[in-house]
Coordinates of C-alpha atoms (C1' of nucleotides) in Angstrom, one line a residue:
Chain A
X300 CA 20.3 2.3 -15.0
X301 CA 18.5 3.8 -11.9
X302 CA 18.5 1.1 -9.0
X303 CA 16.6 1.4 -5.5
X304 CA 18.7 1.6 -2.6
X305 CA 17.2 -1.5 -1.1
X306 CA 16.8 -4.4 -3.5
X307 CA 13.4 -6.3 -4.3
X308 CA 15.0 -10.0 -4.1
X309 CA 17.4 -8.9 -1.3
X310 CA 14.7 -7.4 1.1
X311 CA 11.9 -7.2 -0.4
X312 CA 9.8 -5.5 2.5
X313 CA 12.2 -3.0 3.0
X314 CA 12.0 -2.4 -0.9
X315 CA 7.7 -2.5 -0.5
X316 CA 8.3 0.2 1.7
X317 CA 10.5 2.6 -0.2
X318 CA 9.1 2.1 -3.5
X319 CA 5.3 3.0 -2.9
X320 CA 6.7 6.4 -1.3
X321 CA 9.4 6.5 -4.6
X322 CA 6.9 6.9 -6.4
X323 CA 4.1 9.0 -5.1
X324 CA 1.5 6.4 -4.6
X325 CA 1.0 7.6 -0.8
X326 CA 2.5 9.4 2.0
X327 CA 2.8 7.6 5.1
X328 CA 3.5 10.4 7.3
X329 CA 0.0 11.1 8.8
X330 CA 0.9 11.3 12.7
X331 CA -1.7 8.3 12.5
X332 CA -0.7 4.7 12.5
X333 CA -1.9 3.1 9.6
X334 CA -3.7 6.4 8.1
X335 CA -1.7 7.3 4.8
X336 CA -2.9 9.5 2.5
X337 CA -3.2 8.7 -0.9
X338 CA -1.2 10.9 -3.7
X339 CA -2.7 11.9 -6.6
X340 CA -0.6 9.1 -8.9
X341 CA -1.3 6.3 -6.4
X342 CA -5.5 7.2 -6.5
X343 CA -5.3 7.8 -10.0
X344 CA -4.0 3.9 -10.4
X345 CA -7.0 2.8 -7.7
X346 CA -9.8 4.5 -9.5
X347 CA -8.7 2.4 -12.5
X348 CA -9.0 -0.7 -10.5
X349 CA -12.1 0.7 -9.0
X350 CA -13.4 1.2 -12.6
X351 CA -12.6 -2.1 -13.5
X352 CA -14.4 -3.8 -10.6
X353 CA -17.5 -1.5 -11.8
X354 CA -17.4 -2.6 -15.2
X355 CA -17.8 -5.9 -14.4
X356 CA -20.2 -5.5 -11.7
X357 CA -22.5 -3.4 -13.9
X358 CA -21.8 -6.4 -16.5
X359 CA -23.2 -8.7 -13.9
X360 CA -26.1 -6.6 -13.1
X361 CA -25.0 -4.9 -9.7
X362 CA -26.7 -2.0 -8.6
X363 CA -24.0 0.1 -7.1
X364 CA -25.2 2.0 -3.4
X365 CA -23.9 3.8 -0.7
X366 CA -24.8 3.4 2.9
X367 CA -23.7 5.4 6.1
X368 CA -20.2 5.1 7.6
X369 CA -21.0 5.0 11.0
X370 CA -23.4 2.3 12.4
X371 CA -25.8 2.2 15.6
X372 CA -24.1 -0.2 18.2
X373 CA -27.7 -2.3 18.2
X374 CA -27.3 -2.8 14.6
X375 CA -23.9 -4.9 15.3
X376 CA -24.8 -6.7 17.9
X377 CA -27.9 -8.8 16.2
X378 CA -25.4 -11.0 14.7
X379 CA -22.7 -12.9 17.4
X380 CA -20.4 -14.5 15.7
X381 CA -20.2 -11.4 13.9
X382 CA -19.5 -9.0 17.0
X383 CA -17.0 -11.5 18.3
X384 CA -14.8 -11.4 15.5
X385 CA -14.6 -7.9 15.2
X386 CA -15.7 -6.5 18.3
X387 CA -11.7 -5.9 19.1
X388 CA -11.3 -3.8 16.2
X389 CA -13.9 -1.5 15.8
X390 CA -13.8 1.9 16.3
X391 CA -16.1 3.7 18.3
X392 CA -17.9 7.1 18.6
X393 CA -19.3 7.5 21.7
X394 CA -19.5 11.5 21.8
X395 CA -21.3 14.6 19.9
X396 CA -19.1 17.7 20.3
X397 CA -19.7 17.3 24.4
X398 CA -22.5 15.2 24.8
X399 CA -22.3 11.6 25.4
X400 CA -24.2 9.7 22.8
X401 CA -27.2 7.4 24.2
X402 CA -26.4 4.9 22.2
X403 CA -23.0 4.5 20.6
X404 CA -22.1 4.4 16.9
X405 CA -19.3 2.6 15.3
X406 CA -17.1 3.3 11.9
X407 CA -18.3 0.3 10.0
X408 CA -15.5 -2.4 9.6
X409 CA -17.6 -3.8 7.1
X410 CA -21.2 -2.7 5.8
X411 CA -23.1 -6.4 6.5
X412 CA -24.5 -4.9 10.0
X413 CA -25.5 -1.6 8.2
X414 CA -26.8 -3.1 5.2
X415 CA -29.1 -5.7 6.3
X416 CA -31.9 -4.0 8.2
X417 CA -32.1 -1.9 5.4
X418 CA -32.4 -4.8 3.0
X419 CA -35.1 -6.2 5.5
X420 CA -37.3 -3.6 4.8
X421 CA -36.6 -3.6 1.0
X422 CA -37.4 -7.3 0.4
X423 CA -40.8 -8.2 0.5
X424 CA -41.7 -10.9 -2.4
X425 CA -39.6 -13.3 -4.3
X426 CA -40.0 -10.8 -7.4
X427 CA -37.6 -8.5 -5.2
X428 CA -35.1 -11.2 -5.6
X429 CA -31.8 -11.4 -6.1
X430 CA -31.0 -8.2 -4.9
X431 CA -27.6 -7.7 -6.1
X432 CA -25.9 -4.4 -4.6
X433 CA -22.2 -3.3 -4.0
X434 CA -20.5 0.0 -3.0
X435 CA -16.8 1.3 -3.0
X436 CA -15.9 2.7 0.2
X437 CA -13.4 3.3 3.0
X438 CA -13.8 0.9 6.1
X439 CA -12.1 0.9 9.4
X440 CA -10.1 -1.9 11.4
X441 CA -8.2 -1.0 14.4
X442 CA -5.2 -3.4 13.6
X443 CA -2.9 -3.6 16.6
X444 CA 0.2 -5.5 14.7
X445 CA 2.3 -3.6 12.2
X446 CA 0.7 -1.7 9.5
X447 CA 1.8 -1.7 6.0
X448 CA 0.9 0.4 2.5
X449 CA -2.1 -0.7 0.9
X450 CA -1.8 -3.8 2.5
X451 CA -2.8 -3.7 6.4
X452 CA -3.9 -0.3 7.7
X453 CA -6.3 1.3 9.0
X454 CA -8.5 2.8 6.8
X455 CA -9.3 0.6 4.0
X456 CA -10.6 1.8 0.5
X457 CA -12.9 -1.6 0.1
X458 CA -15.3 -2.4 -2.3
X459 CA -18.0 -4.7 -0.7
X460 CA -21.0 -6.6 -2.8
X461 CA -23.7 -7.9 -1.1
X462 CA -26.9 -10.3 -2.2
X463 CA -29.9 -11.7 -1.3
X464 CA -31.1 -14.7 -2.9
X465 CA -34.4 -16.6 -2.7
X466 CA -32.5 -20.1 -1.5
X467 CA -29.3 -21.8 -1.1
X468 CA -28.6 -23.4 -4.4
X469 CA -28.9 -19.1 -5.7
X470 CA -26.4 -18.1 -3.6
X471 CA -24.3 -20.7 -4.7
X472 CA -24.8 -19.4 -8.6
X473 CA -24.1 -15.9 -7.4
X474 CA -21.0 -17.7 -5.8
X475 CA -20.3 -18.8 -9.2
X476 CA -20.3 -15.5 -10.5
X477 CA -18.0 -14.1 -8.3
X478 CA -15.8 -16.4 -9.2
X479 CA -15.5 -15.3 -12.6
X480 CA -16.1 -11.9 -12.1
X481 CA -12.4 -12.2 -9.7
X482 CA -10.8 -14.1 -13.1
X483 CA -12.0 -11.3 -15.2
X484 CA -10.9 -8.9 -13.3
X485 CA -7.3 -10.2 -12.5
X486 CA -6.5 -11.1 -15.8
X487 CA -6.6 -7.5 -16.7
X488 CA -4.3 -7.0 -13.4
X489 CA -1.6 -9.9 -14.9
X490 CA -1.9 -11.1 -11.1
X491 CA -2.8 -15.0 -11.0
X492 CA -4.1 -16.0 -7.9
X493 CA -5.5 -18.9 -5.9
X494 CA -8.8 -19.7 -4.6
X495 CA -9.0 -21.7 -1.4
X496 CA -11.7 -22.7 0.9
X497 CA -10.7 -21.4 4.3
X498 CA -10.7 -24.1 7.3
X499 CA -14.2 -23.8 9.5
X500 CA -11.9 -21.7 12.5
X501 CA -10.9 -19.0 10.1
X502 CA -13.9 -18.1 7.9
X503 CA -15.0 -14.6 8.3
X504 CA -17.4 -13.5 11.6
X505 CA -20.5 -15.1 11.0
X506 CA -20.3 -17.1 7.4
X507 CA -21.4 -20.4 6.6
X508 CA -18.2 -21.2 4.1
X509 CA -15.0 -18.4 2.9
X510 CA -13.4 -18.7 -0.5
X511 CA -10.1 -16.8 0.1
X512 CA -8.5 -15.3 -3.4
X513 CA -5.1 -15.2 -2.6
X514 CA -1.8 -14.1 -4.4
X515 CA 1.8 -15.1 -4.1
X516 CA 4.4 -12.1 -3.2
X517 CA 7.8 -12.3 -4.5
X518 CA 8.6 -12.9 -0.7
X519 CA 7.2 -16.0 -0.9
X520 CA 4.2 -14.7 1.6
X521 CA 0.8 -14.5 -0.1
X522 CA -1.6 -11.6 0.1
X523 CA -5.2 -12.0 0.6
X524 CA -6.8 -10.2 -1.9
X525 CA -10.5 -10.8 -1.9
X526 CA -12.7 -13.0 -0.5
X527 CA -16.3 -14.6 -1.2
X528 CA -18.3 -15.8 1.6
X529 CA -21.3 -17.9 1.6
X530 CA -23.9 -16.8 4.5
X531 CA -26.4 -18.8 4.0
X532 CA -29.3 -17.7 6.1
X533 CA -26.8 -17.1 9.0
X534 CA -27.1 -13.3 9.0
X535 CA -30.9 -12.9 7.5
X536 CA -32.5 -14.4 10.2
X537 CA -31.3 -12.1 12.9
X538 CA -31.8 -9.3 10.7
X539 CA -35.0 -10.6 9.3
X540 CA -34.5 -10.5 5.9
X541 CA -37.2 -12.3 4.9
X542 CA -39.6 -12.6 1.6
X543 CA -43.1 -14.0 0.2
X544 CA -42.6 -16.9 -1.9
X545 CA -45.0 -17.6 -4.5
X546 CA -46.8 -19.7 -2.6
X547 CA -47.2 -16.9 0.0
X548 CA -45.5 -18.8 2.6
X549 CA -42.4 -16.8 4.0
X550 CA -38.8 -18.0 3.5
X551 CA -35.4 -16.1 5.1
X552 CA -33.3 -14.9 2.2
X553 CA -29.6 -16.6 1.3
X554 CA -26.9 -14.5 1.2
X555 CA -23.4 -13.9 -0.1
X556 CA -20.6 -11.3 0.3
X557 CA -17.8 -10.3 -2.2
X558 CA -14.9 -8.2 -0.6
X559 CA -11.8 -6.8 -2.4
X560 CA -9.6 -3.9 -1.0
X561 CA -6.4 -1.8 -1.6
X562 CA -4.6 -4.8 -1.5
X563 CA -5.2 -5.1 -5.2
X564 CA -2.7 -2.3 -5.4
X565 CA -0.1 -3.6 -3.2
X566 CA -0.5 -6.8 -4.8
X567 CA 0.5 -5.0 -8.1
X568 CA 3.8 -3.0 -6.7
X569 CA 4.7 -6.0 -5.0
X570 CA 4.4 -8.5 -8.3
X571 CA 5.2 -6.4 -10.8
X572 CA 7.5 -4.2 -9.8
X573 CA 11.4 -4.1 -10.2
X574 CA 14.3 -2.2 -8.9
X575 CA 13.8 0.3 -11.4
X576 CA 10.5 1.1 -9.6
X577 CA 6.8 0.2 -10.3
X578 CA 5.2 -1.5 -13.5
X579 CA 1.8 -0.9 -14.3
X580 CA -0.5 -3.5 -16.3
X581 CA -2.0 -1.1 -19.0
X582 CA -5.1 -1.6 -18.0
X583 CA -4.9 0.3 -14.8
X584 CA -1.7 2.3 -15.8
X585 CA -2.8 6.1 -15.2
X586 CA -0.6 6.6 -18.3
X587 CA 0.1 4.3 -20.8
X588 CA 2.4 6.1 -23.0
X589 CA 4.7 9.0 -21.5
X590 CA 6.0 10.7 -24.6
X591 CA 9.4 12.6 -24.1
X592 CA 10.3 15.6 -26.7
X593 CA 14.2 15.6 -26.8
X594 CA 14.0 19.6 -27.0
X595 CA 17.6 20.8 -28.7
X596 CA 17.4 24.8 -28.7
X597 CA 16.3 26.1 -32.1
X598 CA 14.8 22.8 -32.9
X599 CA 12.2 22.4 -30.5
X600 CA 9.3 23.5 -32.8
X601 CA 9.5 20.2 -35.1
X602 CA 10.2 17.9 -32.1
X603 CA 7.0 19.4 -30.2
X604 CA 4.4 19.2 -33.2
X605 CA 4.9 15.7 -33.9
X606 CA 4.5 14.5 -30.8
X607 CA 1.7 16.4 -30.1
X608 CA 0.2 14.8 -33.2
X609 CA 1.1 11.4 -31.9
X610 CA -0.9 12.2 -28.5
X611 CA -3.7 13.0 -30.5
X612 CA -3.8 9.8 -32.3
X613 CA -3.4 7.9 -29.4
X614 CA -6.4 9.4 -28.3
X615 CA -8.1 8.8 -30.9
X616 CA -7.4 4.7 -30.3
X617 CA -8.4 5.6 -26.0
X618 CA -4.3 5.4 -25.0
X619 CA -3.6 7.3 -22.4
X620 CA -0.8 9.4 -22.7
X621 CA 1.2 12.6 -22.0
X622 CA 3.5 14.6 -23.3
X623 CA 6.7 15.2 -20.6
X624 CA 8.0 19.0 -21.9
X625 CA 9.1 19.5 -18.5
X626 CA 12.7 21.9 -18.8
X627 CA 14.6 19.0 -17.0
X628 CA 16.8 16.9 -18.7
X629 CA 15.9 13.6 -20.5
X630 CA 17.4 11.3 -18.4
X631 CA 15.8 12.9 -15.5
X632 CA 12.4 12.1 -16.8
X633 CA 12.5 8.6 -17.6
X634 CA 13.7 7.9 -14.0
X635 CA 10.7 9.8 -13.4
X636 CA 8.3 7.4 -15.8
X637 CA 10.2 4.2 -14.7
X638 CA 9.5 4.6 -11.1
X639 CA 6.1 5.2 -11.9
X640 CA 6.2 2.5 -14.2
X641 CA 4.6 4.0 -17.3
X642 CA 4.3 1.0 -19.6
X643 CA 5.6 2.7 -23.0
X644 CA 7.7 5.5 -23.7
X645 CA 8.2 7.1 -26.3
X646 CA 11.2 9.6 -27.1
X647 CA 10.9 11.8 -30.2
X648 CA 14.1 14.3 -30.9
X649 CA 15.7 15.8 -34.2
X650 CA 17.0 12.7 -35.5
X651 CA 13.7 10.8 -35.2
X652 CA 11.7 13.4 -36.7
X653 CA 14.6 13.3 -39.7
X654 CA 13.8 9.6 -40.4
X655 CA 10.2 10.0 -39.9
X656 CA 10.4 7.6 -36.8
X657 CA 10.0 7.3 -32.9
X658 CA 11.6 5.5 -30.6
X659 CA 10.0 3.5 -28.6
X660 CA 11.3 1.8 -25.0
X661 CA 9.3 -0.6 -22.7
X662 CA 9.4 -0.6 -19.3
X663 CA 9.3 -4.3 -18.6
X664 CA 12.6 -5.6 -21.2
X665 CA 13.8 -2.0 -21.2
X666 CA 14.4 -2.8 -24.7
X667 CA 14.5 0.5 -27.2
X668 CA 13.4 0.3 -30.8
X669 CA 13.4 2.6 -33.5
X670 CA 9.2 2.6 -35.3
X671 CA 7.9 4.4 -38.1
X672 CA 5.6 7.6 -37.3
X673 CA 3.0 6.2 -39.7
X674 CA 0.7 3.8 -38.0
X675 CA 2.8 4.1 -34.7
X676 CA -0.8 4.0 -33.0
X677 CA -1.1 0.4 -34.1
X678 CA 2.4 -0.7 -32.9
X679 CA 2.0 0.7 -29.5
X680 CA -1.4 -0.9 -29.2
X681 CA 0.4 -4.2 -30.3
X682 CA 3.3 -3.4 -27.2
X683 CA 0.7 -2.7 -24.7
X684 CA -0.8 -6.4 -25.0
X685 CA 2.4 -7.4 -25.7
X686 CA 3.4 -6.2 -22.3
X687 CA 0.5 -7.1 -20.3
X688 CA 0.9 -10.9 -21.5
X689 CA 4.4 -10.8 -20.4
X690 CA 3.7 -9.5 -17.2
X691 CA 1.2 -12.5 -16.5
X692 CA 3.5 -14.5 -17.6
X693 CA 6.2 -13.7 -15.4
X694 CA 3.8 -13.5 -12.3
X695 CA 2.6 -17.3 -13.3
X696 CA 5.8 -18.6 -13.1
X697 CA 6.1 -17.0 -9.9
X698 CA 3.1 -18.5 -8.3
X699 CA 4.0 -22.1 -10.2
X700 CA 7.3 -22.6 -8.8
X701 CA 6.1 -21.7 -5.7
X702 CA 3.1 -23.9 -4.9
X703 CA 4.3 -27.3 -4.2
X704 CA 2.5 -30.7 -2.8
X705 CA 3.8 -33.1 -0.6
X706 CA 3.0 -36.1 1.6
X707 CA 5.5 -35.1 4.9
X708 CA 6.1 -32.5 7.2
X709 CA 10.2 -32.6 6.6
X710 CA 9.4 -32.2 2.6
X711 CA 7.0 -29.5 3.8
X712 CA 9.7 -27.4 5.5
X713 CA 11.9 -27.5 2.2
X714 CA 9.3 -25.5 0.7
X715 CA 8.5 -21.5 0.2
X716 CA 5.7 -20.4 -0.9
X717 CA 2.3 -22.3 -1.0
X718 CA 2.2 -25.7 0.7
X719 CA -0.5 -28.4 0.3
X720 CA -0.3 -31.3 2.5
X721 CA -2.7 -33.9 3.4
X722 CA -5.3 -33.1 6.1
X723 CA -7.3 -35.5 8.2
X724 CA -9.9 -32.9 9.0
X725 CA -8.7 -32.2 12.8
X726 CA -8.5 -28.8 13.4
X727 CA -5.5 -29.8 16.1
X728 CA -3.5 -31.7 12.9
X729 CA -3.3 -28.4 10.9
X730 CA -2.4 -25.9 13.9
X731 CA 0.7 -28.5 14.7
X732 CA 1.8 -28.0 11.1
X733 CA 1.1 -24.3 11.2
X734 CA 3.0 -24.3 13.8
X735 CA 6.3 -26.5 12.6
X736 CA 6.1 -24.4 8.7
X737 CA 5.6 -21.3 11.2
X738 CA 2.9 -20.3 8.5
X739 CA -0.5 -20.7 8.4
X740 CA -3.3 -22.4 6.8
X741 CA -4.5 -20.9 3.9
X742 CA -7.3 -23.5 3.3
X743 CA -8.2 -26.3 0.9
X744 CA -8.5 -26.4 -3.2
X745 CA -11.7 -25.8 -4.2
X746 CA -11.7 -27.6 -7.8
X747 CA -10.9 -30.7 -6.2
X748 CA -12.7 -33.3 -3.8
X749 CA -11.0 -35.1 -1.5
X750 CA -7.4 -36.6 -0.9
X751 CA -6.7 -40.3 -1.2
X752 CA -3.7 -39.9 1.5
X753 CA -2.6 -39.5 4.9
X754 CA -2.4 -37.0 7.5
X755 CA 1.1 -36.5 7.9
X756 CA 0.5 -35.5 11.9
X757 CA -1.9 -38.4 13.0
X758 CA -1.6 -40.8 9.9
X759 CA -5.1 -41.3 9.8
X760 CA -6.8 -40.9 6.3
X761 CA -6.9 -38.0 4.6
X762 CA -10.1 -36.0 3.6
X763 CA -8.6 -33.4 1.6
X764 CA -5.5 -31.0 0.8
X765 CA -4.4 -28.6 3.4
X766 CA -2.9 -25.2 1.5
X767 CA -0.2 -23.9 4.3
X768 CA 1.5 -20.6 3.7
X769 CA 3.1 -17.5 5.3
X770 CA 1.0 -14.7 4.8
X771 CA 0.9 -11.1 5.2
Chain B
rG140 C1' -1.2 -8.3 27.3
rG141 C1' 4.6 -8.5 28.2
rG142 C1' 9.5 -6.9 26.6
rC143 C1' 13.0 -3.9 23.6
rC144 C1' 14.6 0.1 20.3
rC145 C1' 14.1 4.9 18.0
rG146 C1' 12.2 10.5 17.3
rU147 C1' 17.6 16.3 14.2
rG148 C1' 15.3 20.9 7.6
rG149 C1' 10.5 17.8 2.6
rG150 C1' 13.7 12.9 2.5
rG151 C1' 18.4 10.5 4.2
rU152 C1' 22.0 11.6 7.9
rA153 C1' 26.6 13.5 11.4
rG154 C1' 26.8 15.3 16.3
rC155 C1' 24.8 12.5 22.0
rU156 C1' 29.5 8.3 25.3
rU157 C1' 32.7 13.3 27.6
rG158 C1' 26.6 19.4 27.9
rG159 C1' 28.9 25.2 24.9
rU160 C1' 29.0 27.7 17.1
rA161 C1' 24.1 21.7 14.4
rU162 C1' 27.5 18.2 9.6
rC163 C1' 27.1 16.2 4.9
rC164 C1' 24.1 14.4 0.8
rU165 C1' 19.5 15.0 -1.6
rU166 C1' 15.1 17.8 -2.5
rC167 C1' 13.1 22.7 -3.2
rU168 C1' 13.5 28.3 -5.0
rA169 C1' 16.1 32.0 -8.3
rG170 C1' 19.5 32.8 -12.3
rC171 C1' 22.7 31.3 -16.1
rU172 C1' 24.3 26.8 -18.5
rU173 C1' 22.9 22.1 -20.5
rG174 C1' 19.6 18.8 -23.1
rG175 C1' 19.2 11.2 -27.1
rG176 C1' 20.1 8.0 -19.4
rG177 C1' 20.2 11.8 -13.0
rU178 C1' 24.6 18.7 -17.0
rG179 C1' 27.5 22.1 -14.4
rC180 C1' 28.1 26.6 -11.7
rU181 C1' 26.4 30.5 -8.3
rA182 C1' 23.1 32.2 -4.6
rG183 C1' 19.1 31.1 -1.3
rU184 C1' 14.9 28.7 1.9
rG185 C1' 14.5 25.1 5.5
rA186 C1' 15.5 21.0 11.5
rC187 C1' 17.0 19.3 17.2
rU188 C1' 8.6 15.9 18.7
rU189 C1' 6.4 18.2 23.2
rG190 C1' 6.5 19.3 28.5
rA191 C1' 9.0 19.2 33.1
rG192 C1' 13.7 18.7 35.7
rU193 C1' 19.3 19.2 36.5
rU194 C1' 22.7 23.2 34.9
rC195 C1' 25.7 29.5 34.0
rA196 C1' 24.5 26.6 29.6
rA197 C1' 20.6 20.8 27.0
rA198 C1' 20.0 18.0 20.3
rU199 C1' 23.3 15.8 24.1
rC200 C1' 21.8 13.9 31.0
rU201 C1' 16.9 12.5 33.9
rC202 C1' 11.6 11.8 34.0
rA203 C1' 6.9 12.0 31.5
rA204 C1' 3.6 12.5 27.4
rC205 C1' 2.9 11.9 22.2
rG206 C1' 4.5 9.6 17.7
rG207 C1' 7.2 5.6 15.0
rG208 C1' 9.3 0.6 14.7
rC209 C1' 10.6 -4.4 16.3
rC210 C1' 10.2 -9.0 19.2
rC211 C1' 7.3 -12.4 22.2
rA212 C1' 2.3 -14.3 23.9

RNA sequence: GGGCCCGUGGGGUAGCUUGGUAUCCUUCUAGCUUGGGGUGCUAGUGACUUGAGUUCAAAUCUCAACGGGCCCA
């Protein structure tokens, strides 16, 4: 069996590292830091999380848009929580060919300060509302700290939704929503998460409450995935977003933010994956089935037709699939297909074709059995969900004997993974524990209220949980 | 912001201390061979980050720039 050099439970950031290069999801060397081009395997497997995200924002009634990349400098600045937290990472243009600009532009780092004086001037009655929009583009964060794949750099492919609603209690349904629309969505990843109300000092720039979504790495680090942000009014009354109610009185609109990036796909190598390389949920797997002719000279003609015919009736049932007739060797080519983590493969030589069979090998057990041709469309189908069940199962068990609740600091430093201690409310309480777990806080559970114990740094009652975790 | 380390073919490396012909593996190309887990053989392409300095001579020593990585705040 084909092994990486490095091992995934041995170093598993060193193994990150090879294995997104193995297997042709990007190439990292771009002589800029945190730049990496995407391969065509590694934006194949985007565009199928990028078509999942669509289909359920289309499901949800999302009107997909596309604003400008760059942004005037007095479109930032009408929001200030906003510019301070990310006025250090913005990058700006401040020239045209040899003329200084008169007013500086900046490569958004996120579309809010682009968006909303547009949105001004398309809301002007309640009947306009909820203005549900979202767009899939790149963004741009000068990160100082050490980048990394798909999971900090530079550019980010992001997708961004953004509504307006005519009050609070709207946004908090379109809250809702997003919710389910994350379930949805990472179900079809087999990637269970967490949801966690971020602590008031480390909500995004500018929100009135930040719902992290937040998966575990095999490290034991999470990954922030996405996030949901509650703005309240907070950005629509400096960018005077504002509508006619029905009563013809004017009311600023509520608003709400939905971000999910590239991480997605590092969240997928990294949980997934195995020293064999990459495994792909079939959902987003560019190929499903990779179908290898065992070509014998003389006898190729027989070996080719029928799989051929299989491809076509996997088709026919919407399985992706290709046919490998490379002139390598076979063993060559499922090292190939493992790497990538192809889901199914299917080898069909001389001796299958005698018996009127296939043989059929998954990617997650490894396991090879022998299937009749007939119907083989059905049995694959089966194996796919088969596989995509296993694969959440195994990343459940992951996140489950890693998230862990206890009452002291001591128990607390026993721990990998997820944390949750009991917190007083005092900002100062949590940044001592951050500091002792050297981890930080990842915020409370949302699906429950409230904490009937103690604050294991000042003893005084406790208001609620406290999820603490190292994070990437 | 402060400190440390590193730049050699597409990838991984040896050589640097003590200056002189750049090593090996892999990939790639061509041909034959082989083909149910990396087939074998033959031939071939391809590199010292850039600039300045020291020197008869620099991958090697010095300085700088650019790029990469790590640690601390």
């Amino acid at each position: 069996m084909p092994e990486t050099k490095v091992k995934k439970s041995e170093d598993f950031n060193e193994w990150y590292n090879e294995i997104v290069e193995l297997a042709d999801l990007c190439d990292k060397r771009y002589p800029i830091k945190g730049m990496n081009i995407w391969r065509p395997y590694g934006w194949k497997l985007m565009n199928h999380v990028d078509r999942l995200i669509r289909d359920e924002m289309i499901k949800t009634n999302h009107q997909e848009v596309c604003f400008p990349l760059l942004i005037p400098e007095s479109y930032f600045k009408k929001e200030e929580e906003h510019i301070e937290g990310f006025g250090k990472e913005v990058f700006w243009v401040t020239h045209a060919g040899l003329t200084p600009l008169e007013e500086r532009w900046l490569l958004r780092p996120t579309s809010e300060t682009a968006m909303y004086p547009i949105f001004s001037l398309w809301i002007r009655s309640h009947t306009d509302l909820p203005l549900k929009t979202f767009q899939i583009v790149n963004t741009f964060r000068y990160e100082t700290k050490q980048t990394r794949a798909f999971i900090r750099v530079r550019e980010i492919h992001f997708f961004e939704a953004h509504t307006c609603h005519v009050d609070f209690t709207d946004a908090e349904r379109q809250i809702q929503e997003d919710k389910e629309i994350a379930d949805h969505l990472l179900q079809k990843l087999s990637l269970p998460y967490v949801f966690s109300k971020r602590p008031e000092w480390d909500k995004f720039a500018g929100a009135y409450y930040t719902i992290s979504i937040d998966v575990l790495m095999p490290s034991g680090r999470t990954l922030q995935i996405g996030s949901i942000h509650q703005y309240r009014d907070n950005f629509a009354k400096p960018y005077e977003i504002s509508y006619e109610t029905e009563k013809g009185d004017h009311s600023f609109c509520h608003q709400t933010t939905y971000g999910m990036s590239e991480r997605l796909l590092g969240a997928l190598v990294g949980v997934h994956g195995d020293n064999k390389g990459l495994v792909m949920p079939p959902e987003v797997a560019p190929l499903q089935v990779v179908i290898i002719p065992i070509i014998f000279k003389g006898k190729e003609q027989t070996v080719l037709e029928t799989s051929r015919t299989l491809q076509n009736e996997l088709l026919e049932e919407n399985i992706r699939s290709f046919i490998d007739d490379r002139d390598i060797t076979p063993g060559n080519k499922y090292y190939d297909w493992e790497l990538k983590g192809v889901p199914l493969r299917v080898e069909i030589g001389p001796r299958d074709v005698e018996k009127n069979a296939l043989t059929l090998v998954r990617r997650d057990s490894g396991l090879k059995k022998s299937i009749p041709i007939t119907n083989a469309e059905q049995m694959i189908k089966t194996e796919l969900k088969d596989l995509e069940h296993i694969l959440y199962t195994n990343a459940e068990k992951l996140l489950k004997d890693n998230m862990h609740q206890v009452l002291t600091i001591e128990e607390a430093t026993q721990k990998t993974g997820i944390v949750a201690l009991p917190w007083c409310g005092n900002k100062d309480c949590a940044l001592e524990i951050e500091n002792v777990l050297e981890g930080n806080t990842l915020g409370e559970p949302i699906e429950n209220a409230g904490c009937s114990e103690h604050c294991p740094v000042c003893g005084s009652p406790a208001k609620t949980w406290m999820r603490y975790a190292r994070s990437y």
